[in-house]
Structure formats: structure tokens, C-alpha cells
């Protein structure tokens, strides 16, 4: 099953690669904004988007985002996905940084 989760774009992290930082129920993830980049990227900050496998697939309004998150919570799917994302973030934070000059 494909699961799209609403998140809010809170920053542009890499304009050259069309990447932004999205907050999804308190979890922050870098996502590709390329599918929704129909305007200057800075104008996407504050917008709600439907996120699937690291891509912002569609712009949605705040009411739709809230209703979707609530429905997903009721189904229990959102929490499982958010837990997996948070676990991935913790694993990345715990891994040592590569040595300078390493590839």
C-alpha cells in the first residue's frame, strides 16, 4: 500500500536540488520539492504538502492536511510510519560523521 502523509514545508534546505525541510507531526524530514515547484521555492515555505517516499507530491490545504492526519491516526498507519521515520532520524544522528576527505 502507498501511504502519503501531510507535512508542512518549513524551510528550503537546498535550492539547487529543489529540496526542502518538511515537518510531519513533529518529525522533520528533507523532501524533494521538484513535483510541486511551480513557483519560486521560497513561496512554498508554510505550504502543506502530501509527502510520499521523500517527495512532496501535491500541495494541499491545512484543513485537508488535518483531516488526513486524523484519519491516518485513527487507522494507526500514520503512527507506524512516523515511528519508522523517527527511528531512521535517530540512527542517522547516532552514526559517526565521515572523516574529512572521505568518499
CSV table of C-alpha atoms in Angstrom, one decimal:
chain,number,residue,atom,x,y,z
A,1,UNK,CA,0.0,0.0,0.0
A,2,UNK,CA,1.2,3.5,-0.8
A,3,UNK,CA,1.0,6.0,2.1
A,4,UNK,CA,1.1,9.7,1.6
A,5,UNK,CA,1.4,11.8,4.8
A,6,UNK,CA,0.7,15.5,5.1
A,7,UNK,CA,3.6,17.7,6.1
A,8,UNK,CA,4.3,21.4,6.2
A,9,UNK,CA,7.3,22.9,4.4
A,10,UNK,CA,9.3,24.9,7.0
A,11,UNK,CA,12.5,25.7,5.1
A,12,UNK,CA,14.3,25.4,1.8
A,13,UNK,CA,17.3,23.3,2.5
A,14,UNK,CA,19.0,23.1,-1.0
A,15,UNK,CA,17.5,25.3,-3.7
A,16,UNK,CA,19.8,23.9,-6.4
A,17,UNK,CA,18.4,20.4,-5.8
A,18,UNK,CA,14.9,21.7,-5.1
A,19,UNK,CA,15.0,20.2,-1.6
A,20,UNK,CA,13.1,21.5,1.4
A,21,UNK,CA,12.6,20.6,5.1
A,22,UNK,CA,9.1,19.4,6.0
A,23,UNK,CA,7.6,18.9,9.4
A,24,UNK,CA,5.4,15.9,9.7
A,25,UNK,CA,3.7,15.7,13.2
A,26,UNK,CA,6.8,17.0,14.9
A,27,UNK,CA,9.3,15.0,12.8
A,28,UNK,CA,11.4,16.9,10.4
A,29,UNK,CA,12.5,15.4,7.1
A,30,UNK,CA,14.2,16.6,3.9
A,31,UNK,CA,11.9,16.2,0.9
A,32,UNK,CA,12.2,16.8,-2.8
A,33,UNK,CA,10.0,19.8,-3.8
A,34,UNK,CA,10.5,19.2,-7.5
A,35,UNK,CA,7.0,17.8,-8.1
A,36,UNK,CA,5.4,20.9,-6.7
A,37,UNK,CA,7.9,23.6,-7.8
A,38,UNK,CA,5.5,25.5,-9.9
A,39,UNK,CA,6.6,28.8,-8.2
A,40,UNK,CA,9.7,30.2,-6.6
A,41,UNK,CA,10.8,27.7,-3.9
A,42,UNK,CA,10.7,30.3,-1.1
A,43,UNK,CA,7.0,30.7,-1.7
A,44,UNK,CA,6.5,27.0,-0.7
A,45,UNK,CA,7.5,27.7,2.9
A,46,UNK,CA,4.4,27.4,5.0
A,47,UNK,CA,2.5,25.3,2.5
A,48,UNK,CA,1.1,21.9,3.4
A,49,UNK,CA,2.0,19.1,1.0
A,50,UNK,CA,1.3,15.4,0.6
A,51,UNK,CA,4.6,13.5,1.1
A,52,UNK,CA,5.3,10.1,-0.4
A,53,UNK,CA,8.7,8.3,-0.3
A,54,UNK,CA,10.6,11.6,0.2
A,55,UNK,CA,8.7,13.6,-2.5
A,56,UNK,CA,6.2,16.4,-2.0
A,57,UNK,CA,3.6,15.1,-4.4
A,58,UNK,CA,0.9,17.7,-4.1
A,59,UNK,CA,0.0,20.9,-2.3
A,60,UNK,CA,-3.0,20.6,0.0
A,61,UNK,CA,-4.7,23.0,2.3
A,62,UNK,CA,-4.4,23.0,6.1
A,63,UNK,CA,-7.9,21.6,6.6
A,64,UNK,CA,-7.3,18.7,4.3
A,65,UNK,CA,-3.9,18.0,6.0
A,66,UNK,CA,-5.5,18.0,9.4
A,67,UNK,CA,-8.4,15.7,8.3
A,68,UNK,CA,-5.9,13.3,6.6
A,69,UNK,CA,-3.6,13.1,9.6
A,70,UNK,CA,-6.6,12.4,11.9
A,71,UNK,CA,-7.9,9.7,9.6
A,72,UNK,CA,-4.5,8.1,9.4
A,73,UNK,CA,-4.0,8.2,13.2
A,74,UNK,CA,-7.4,6.5,13.5
A,75,UNK,CA,-6.2,3.8,11.2
A,76,UNK,CA,-2.9,3.5,13.1
A,77,UNK,CA,-0.9,3.8,9.9
A,78,UNK,CA,0.5,7.3,10.4
A,79,UNK,CA,2.0,6.5,13.8
A,80,UNK,CA,3.8,3.5,12.5
A,81,UNK,CA,5.2,5.5,9.6
A,82,UNK,CA,6.2,8.4,11.9
A,83,UNK,CA,7.8,5.9,14.3
A,84,UNK,CA,9.9,4.5,11.5
A,85,UNK,CA,10.9,7.9,10.3
A,86,UNK,CA,11.9,9.0,13.8
A,87,UNK,CA,13.9,5.8,14.3
A,88,UNK,CA,15.7,6.5,11.0
A,89,UNK,CA,16.5,10.0,12.2
A,90,UNK,CA,17.9,8.7,15.5
A,91,UNK,CA,20.1,6.2,13.6
A,92,UNK,CA,21.4,8.9,11.3
A,93,UNK,CA,22.1,11.2,14.3
A,94,UNK,CA,24.0,8.4,16.1
A,95,UNK,CA,26.2,7.4,13.2
A,96,UNK,CA,29.7,8.9,13.2
A,97,UNK,CA,30.4,11.6,10.6
A,98,UNK,CA,32.7,10.6,7.7
A,99,UNK,CA,36.3,11.7,8.0
A,100,UNK,CA,37.2,14.8,6.1
A,101,UNK,CA,38.2,13.9,2.6
A,102,UNK,CA,36.5,10.5,2.8
A,103,UNK,CA,34.2,9.5,-0.1
